[in-house]
XYZ file of C-alpha atoms in Angstrom:
413
model
C 3.109 -12.661 -46.579
C 2.719 -12.242 -42.805
C 0.789 -14.993 -41.034
C -2.003 -13.546 -38.899
C -2.849 -14.852 -35.412
C -6.520 -15.273 -34.513
C -8.419 -15.966 -31.300
C -10.755 -18.921 -31.813
C -12.034 -19.332 -28.261
C -11.487 -17.999 -24.721
C -12.631 -19.410 -21.390
C -11.894 -18.807 -17.741
C -12.743 -20.079 -14.306
C -14.565 -17.888 -11.825
C -12.217 -15.964 -9.565
C -12.094 -17.415 -6.062
C -10.931 -15.512 -3.000
C -7.206 -16.096 -2.606
C -7.533 -17.224 1.002
C -7.610 -20.626 2.672
C -11.337 -20.112 3.199
C -11.809 -19.326 -0.505
C -13.944 -21.609 -2.626
C -11.045 -22.670 -4.906
C -8.406 -23.256 -2.227
C -8.934 -27.011 -2.414
C -8.463 -27.135 -6.191
C -4.890 -27.499 -7.424
C -3.636 -25.054 -10.084
C -2.966 -27.949 -12.454
C -6.602 -29.003 -12.061
C -7.884 -25.490 -12.792
C -6.013 -25.517 -16.100
C -6.906 -29.094 -16.983
C -10.592 -28.293 -16.482
C -10.344 -25.446 -18.990
C -8.557 -27.657 -21.509
C -11.461 -30.097 -21.214
C -13.926 -27.238 -21.798
C -12.082 -25.976 -24.887
C -12.259 -29.470 -26.381
C -15.975 -29.832 -25.552
C -16.799 -26.444 -27.063
C -14.796 -27.205 -30.203
C -15.549 -30.858 -31.081
C -13.824 -30.581 -34.466
C -10.530 -29.625 -32.793
C -7.878 -32.264 -33.434
C -5.760 -32.258 -30.262
C -2.965 -34.087 -32.080
C -2.404 -30.868 -34.036
C -1.992 -28.620 -30.985
C 1.527 -27.230 -30.981
C 1.899 -26.242 -27.327
C 0.297 -25.095 -24.071
C 1.719 -21.782 -22.833
C 0.830 -20.581 -19.321
C 1.565 -17.385 -17.446
C 2.321 -17.905 -13.751
C 3.114 -14.966 -11.496
C 4.723 -17.002 -8.703
C 6.105 -20.244 -10.177
C 6.634 -22.110 -6.910
C 5.053 -24.909 -4.918
C 1.883 -26.252 -6.530
C 2.437 -24.010 -9.528
C 6.180 -24.433 -9.838
C 8.225 -26.285 -12.431
C 6.750 -26.688 -15.906
C 3.126 -26.496 -14.802
C 1.990 -26.188 -18.416
C 3.398 -29.581 -19.407
C 1.895 -31.171 -16.310
C -1.510 -29.633 -17.072
C -1.389 -30.862 -20.677
C -0.751 -34.412 -19.497
C -3.361 -34.294 -16.710
C -5.911 -33.001 -19.221
C -5.240 -35.997 -21.453
C -3.752 -34.080 -24.346
C -1.522 -36.116 -26.657
C 2.072 -36.600 -25.547
C 3.125 -34.459 -28.521
C 1.713 -31.310 -26.828
C 4.475 -29.701 -24.813
C 4.266 -26.957 -22.232
C 5.860 -23.586 -21.583
C 5.647 -21.307 -18.533
C 5.952 -17.524 -18.835
C 6.646 -15.310 -15.832
C 6.231 -11.588 -16.411
C 4.596 -10.922 -13.028
C 1.151 -9.288 -13.387
C 1.315 -9.364 -17.178
C 2.137 -13.088 -17.369
C -1.206 -14.334 -18.694
C -1.341 -11.798 -21.499
C 2.358 -12.356 -22.243
C 1.623 -16.078 -22.647
C -1.059 -15.346 -25.250
C 1.320 -12.960 -27.007
C 3.996 -15.673 -27.033
C 1.500 -18.033 -28.644
C 0.595 -15.407 -31.244
C 4.260 -14.809 -32.028
C 4.748 -18.533 -32.533
C 1.768 -18.645 -34.888
C 2.992 -15.639 -36.841
C 6.476 -17.140 -37.134
C 5.283 -20.505 -38.460
C 7.113 -21.506 -41.616
C 5.303 -20.724 -44.864
C 4.563 -23.794 -46.899
C 4.319 -26.130 -43.896
C 1.516 -28.705 -43.631
C -1.982 -27.446 -44.297
C -3.123 -27.897 -40.677
C -1.351 -24.660 -39.689
C -0.318 -23.686 -36.162
C -2.641 -23.877 -33.140
C -1.621 -23.066 -29.550
C -3.429 -23.013 -26.208
C -2.297 -20.106 -24.031
C -3.373 -18.336 -20.861
C -2.468 -18.323 -17.222
C -3.164 -19.602 -13.738
C -2.611 -18.418 -10.189
C -3.688 -20.011 -6.921
C -2.835 -17.293 -4.423
C -4.500 -19.177 -1.590
C -2.061 -22.060 -2.069
C 1.002 -20.117 -3.278
C 1.090 -16.746 -1.466
C 2.556 -13.571 -2.936
C 6.342 -13.716 -2.737
C 6.545 -17.488 -2.338
C 8.861 -17.696 -5.347
C 11.467 -15.368 -3.806
C 13.874 -13.607 -6.158
C 16.356 -10.729 -5.916
C 13.618 -8.116 -6.301
C 12.621 -7.492 -3.543
C 14.279 -10.095 -1.271
C 17.940 -9.255 -1.834
C 18.771 -6.125 0.220
C 21.415 -4.916 -2.232
C 19.053 -5.230 -5.193
C 16.192 -3.633 -3.267
C 18.385 -0.684 -2.295
C 19.790 -0.199 -5.785
C 16.320 -0.259 -7.396
C 14.605 1.782 -4.635
C 12.108 -1.007 -4.050
C 8.808 -0.303 -2.325
C 5.801 -2.660 -2.099
C 3.102 -2.195 -4.775
C 0.548 -0.965 -2.229
C 2.844 1.844 -1.114
C 3.553 2.599 -4.786
C -0.201 2.900 -5.376
C -0.470 5.425 -2.546
C 2.522 7.274 -3.988
C 0.813 7.403 -7.391
C -2.397 8.723 -5.841
C -0.453 11.385 -3.950
C 1.430 12.488 -7.063
C -1.804 12.759 -9.057
C -3.809 14.386 -6.288
C -6.394 11.592 -6.073
C -8.320 11.858 -2.819
C -9.656 8.963 -0.779
C -13.101 9.837 -2.127
C -11.772 9.657 -5.700
C -10.389 6.181 -5.042
C -13.554 4.923 -3.364
C -15.770 6.407 -6.073
C -13.880 4.526 -8.761
C -13.968 1.325 -6.691
C -17.724 1.645 -6.279
C -18.152 2.026 -10.055
C -16.032 -1.076 -10.705
C -18.094 -3.095 -8.240
C -21.416 -1.849 -9.590
C -20.376 -2.652 -13.156
C -19.225 -6.159 -12.242
C -22.481 -6.874 -10.430
C -24.481 -5.572 -13.408
C -22.407 -7.647 -15.840
C -23.019 -10.823 -13.871
C -26.716 -10.025 -13.545
C -26.905 -9.329 -17.292
C -25.218 -12.613 -18.265
C -22.180 -10.946 -19.821
C -19.850 -13.701 -18.584
C -22.176 -16.620 -19.254
C -20.444 -17.631 -22.471
C -16.918 -17.818 -21.087
C -16.938 -18.614 -17.353
C -16.584 -22.340 -16.685
C -17.797 -23.654 -13.303
C -15.149 -25.426 -11.221
C -15.882 -28.815 -9.664
C -13.914 -30.480 -6.880
C -14.311 -34.262 -6.657
C -17.576 -34.013 -8.570
C -19.034 -31.274 -6.368
C -19.526 -27.703 -7.538
C -16.840 -25.514 -5.976
C -17.582 -22.174 -7.659
C -19.606 -20.918 -10.619
C -19.299 -17.120 -10.286
C -16.635 -14.646 -9.147
C -16.593 -15.087 -5.401
C -16.013 -11.441 -4.522
C -19.077 -10.328 -6.488
C -22.067 -10.615 -4.207
C -25.323 -12.302 -5.202
C -28.027 -10.166 -6.827
C -29.821 -9.752 -3.497
C -26.719 -8.577 -1.620
C -26.970 -5.179 0.151
C -26.084 -2.315 -2.157
C -22.610 -0.886 -1.748
C -22.292 2.785 -0.876
C -19.479 5.286 -0.590
C -20.182 5.436 3.129
C -19.526 1.706 3.459
C -16.300 1.960 1.443
C -15.151 4.952 3.496
C -15.253 2.831 6.651
C -12.296 0.720 5.510
C -8.930 1.566 7.047
C -5.879 2.290 4.857
C -4.044 -0.943 4.101
C -0.500 0.294 3.509
C 0.060 3.117 6.008
C 1.966 0.989 8.525
C 4.035 -0.619 5.783
C 4.988 2.785 4.415
C 5.453 4.759 7.618
C 6.786 2.176 10.069
C 8.683 -0.154 7.755
C 10.420 2.788 6.080
C 9.135 2.434 2.524
C 7.656 5.934 2.520
C 11.161 7.247 3.147
C 12.517 5.254 0.201
C 9.835 6.666 -2.092
C 10.342 10.213 -0.875
C 14.043 9.953 -1.630
C 13.115 9.681 -5.308
C 10.088 11.961 -5.160
C 11.680 14.494 -2.860
C 9.299 17.338 -3.661
C 6.490 15.577 -1.818
C 6.142 16.313 1.877
C 4.464 13.002 2.623
C 2.547 10.122 1.064
C -1.195 10.033 1.633
C -2.250 6.447 2.250
C -5.695 6.125 0.688
C -5.840 2.584 -0.657
C -7.821 0.036 1.308
C -9.051 -3.517 0.925
C -12.151 -2.046 -0.720
C -10.489 0.048 -3.444
C -7.670 -2.402 -4.227
C -7.823 -5.743 -6.031
C -8.096 -8.759 -3.783
C -5.749 -11.724 -4.136
C -7.527 -14.483 -6.040
C -7.407 -17.983 -7.461
C -8.266 -18.689 -11.086
C -7.200 -19.662 -14.583
C -7.907 -18.688 -18.188
C -7.184 -20.187 -21.614
C -7.257 -18.744 -25.120
C -7.130 -20.814 -28.314
C -4.821 -19.057 -30.787
C -4.032 -20.083 -34.335
C -3.538 -19.018 -37.918
C -6.150 -19.091 -40.677
C -5.003 -22.469 -41.966
C -5.454 -23.985 -38.529
C -8.967 -22.603 -38.286
C -9.878 -24.079 -41.661
C -8.278 -27.444 -40.897
C -10.017 -27.775 -37.525
C -13.382 -26.351 -38.558
C -13.015 -23.368 -36.205
C -14.452 -19.886 -36.550
C -12.176 -16.971 -35.671
C -13.556 -14.472 -33.167
C -10.838 -11.819 -33.233
C -7.468 -11.013 -34.726
C -4.461 -10.152 -32.576
C -3.586 -6.911 -34.319
C -0.604 -5.573 -32.388
C 1.285 -5.474 -29.102
C 3.791 -3.381 -27.198
C 5.830 -3.815 -24.039
C 7.662 -1.253 -21.986
C 9.357 -0.535 -18.693
C 8.775 2.386 -16.319
C 10.198 3.688 -13.038
C 10.383 0.586 -10.788
C 9.633 2.591 -7.645
C 6.408 4.135 -8.890
C 6.012 0.940 -11.002
C 2.261 1.134 -11.681
C 2.146 3.302 -14.820
C 3.297 0.591 -17.231
C -0.130 -0.076 -18.737
C -0.470 3.514 -19.939
C 3.100 3.635 -21.261
C 2.652 0.387 -23.211
C -0.673 1.628 -24.593
C 0.912 4.851 -25.866
C 3.618 2.862 -27.627
C 1.073 0.497 -29.152
C -1.159 3.299 -30.438
C 1.821 5.144 -31.879
C 3.008 2.031 -33.709
C -0.439 1.423 -35.120
C -0.951 5.109 -35.947
C -4.125 5.022 -33.903
C -5.784 7.445 -31.516
C -7.783 6.650 -28.391
C -10.953 7.412 -30.353
C -10.104 4.590 -32.768
C -10.478 2.011 -29.972
C -14.006 0.964 -29.023
C -13.240 -0.656 -25.662
C -10.379 -0.701 -23.161
C -9.810 -3.506 -20.642
C -7.165 -2.405 -18.152
C -6.136 -4.200 -14.985
C -7.159 -2.567 -11.708
C -4.651 -3.593 -9.027
C -5.482 -0.320 -7.275
C -8.006 2.435 -7.972
C -5.251 4.997 -8.579
C -3.875 2.876 -11.438
C -7.174 2.946 -13.314
C -7.704 6.654 -12.642
C -4.177 7.540 -13.772
C -4.586 5.494 -16.967
C -7.779 7.330 -17.853
C -6.168 10.658 -17.007
C -3.031 9.984 -19.052
C -4.809 8.773 -22.175
C -8.139 10.546 -21.983
C -10.195 7.353 -22.140
C -13.871 8.096 -21.454
C -15.554 6.093 -18.701
C -18.128 4.598 -21.074
C -15.372 2.733 -22.976
C -13.217 1.769 -19.986
C -13.615 -1.488 -18.004
C -17.307 -1.546 -18.795
C -17.917 -4.844 -16.961
C -15.922 -3.957 -13.860
C -12.432 -5.105 -13.059
C -10.051 -6.628 -10.550
C -11.145 -4.333 -7.717
C -14.549 -5.987 -7.919
C -13.579 -9.514 -8.981
C -10.001 -10.110 -7.827
C -6.557 -10.365 -9.425
C -5.155 -13.902 -9.867
C -1.825 -12.531 -11.031
C -0.764 -15.048 -13.683
C -4.271 -15.420 -15.115
C -5.631 -11.870 -15.142
C -4.248 -10.807 -18.523
C -5.794 -13.764 -20.327
C -9.053 -13.213 -18.438
C -9.170 -9.587 -19.558
C -8.509 -10.581 -23.159
C -11.379 -13.058 -23.159
C -13.730 -10.535 -21.552
C -12.757 -7.954 -24.147
C -13.529 -10.284 -27.062
C -16.868 -11.199 -25.462
C -17.828 -7.562 -24.992
C -16.769 -6.564 -28.509
C -19.023 -9.340 -29.794
C -21.929 -8.344 -27.553
C -21.709 -4.724 -28.704
C -20.944 -5.518 -32.337
C -17.848 -3.333 -31.938
C -14.645 -3.615 -33.924
C -11.504 -2.809 -31.973
C -10.394 -3.296 -28.367
C -7.258 -2.926 -26.288
C -6.164 -4.791 -23.172
C -3.340 -3.483 -20.993
C -1.664 -4.322 -17.705
C 1.137 -2.865 -15.656
C 3.127 -4.908 -13.189
C 5.305 -4.815 -10.141
C 8.926 -3.944 -10.932
C 7.668 -1.357 -13.425
C 6.647 -3.094 -16.644
C 3.715 -2.786 -19.019
C 2.092 -4.815 -21.791
C -0.701 -3.820 -24.183
C -2.380 -5.867 -26.910
C -4.761 -4.685 -29.625
C -7.480 -6.959 -30.997
C -9.892 -6.547 -33.898
C -13.098 -8.534 -33.998
C -13.538 -10.776 -37.017
C-alpha cells in the first residue's frame, strides 16, 4: 500500500524588500528559518521534535550567509534535537517547492512496518536577496562564456520581453495584469487572508516586519494604470546594448525585434523571506496528535527551451494534469509564480485558466519573489485559500531560469 504524504501546517515570514534598505536586511537567513521552526513548534505543542526526520530547505543562491548546509545550521540554531539533520535543495526559482516535494517523496518511501511514529519532515525555503544578491553563487550558466553561448543564454528579464513579444502582449496588457495582482494582494491583506500563516519577524526583540513590505498600507494611494505606465522598461538596455536581443533573435529569427515592456512595476521585485511546511504520513499525524490539512496528490517536473525559459510552469502543469487524468476544470484554484506579467498571462492563455481561479490573492508582482522560498510560500497560501473557500483541489506551479518547471497538486483533507 502506498504511503500518502500530508501537509499538517504551513507558515511563512512576510516578504521584505530585497534591498539593503529593506526591513529584513538585518536578519540572517538562518534566523528567518529558525524563527519559523519556533512557530511550528508553538502552533503544534504535541509535536515531538525528537521524531522529526529532517529539515529540507530550498535556496536559490546557496552562497554567503545562505551557503553550505544552511538547513542543518538552522535546525541547530532553532534548538531542534541533534538527531534532526538538514538538506539543501537548489532548483533555482522552484527550490522551495522542490524541497517540499523531496520531503513528500521521503515520507512516501518510508519503510512499511517501521515504528508507529511514522515519518515527519520540515521543508520549505529561504532567500535573503538583500544579503546574497542574484548571481552571487556563480555557476557555468550564465557565467561561463562557452556554456552561455552553447545554451543561447539571455537574462530572465529579456526572456520575459521575448515571451511577451511572441505572444503579442502589449505594455497595457502587462500593466493591467500587474494592477490586478497588486489589487488582489492588497485586498487579501485587508481581508485577513494571510493572518493564519504569516509570522512576524523580530530582530533583537524589536519588530522588523509583520506584513509584505511591497504591499502598501490600507490608506496608501490607489494604484492606477496611468501610474504603472510611467515606469520605464527595465530590460531594454540589457537586451539592445549588451547584445542579448541578438542572441534571442538568432533562435526566434522570424521576429523583427523584441518589444521591451516589462518594468519594475509589472515584474516581481527581489525579496527576503522564508517558508516552512510540516509534511508527514498518517501514522506521524496520529502519533503527534496532528490534524492533516491537505494531501500532496501528485507532482510533475519538466524542462523547456532555456532561452525563452519562462514557460516551464505551464509545461509542468500539462504533464501533471495528464498523469492525473484531470482537466483544468477539475482544479478549484491555481497558484502560479509571477516573475513577470507575461509569464502569468501566457500560463492562463496556454491552459485556459479563468481569472477567478488564478492567483486570487495576488502574487509575486505585488509581494515579491524570494527565489528559494516562493514555492513553499505559494503552497501554504494555496492550502489556506482552499480552506477559506471550502474547496477541494488546488495546483501550485513555478517556472525557473534555465528553463525548468515544477507543478504540485494538493487535495484538501
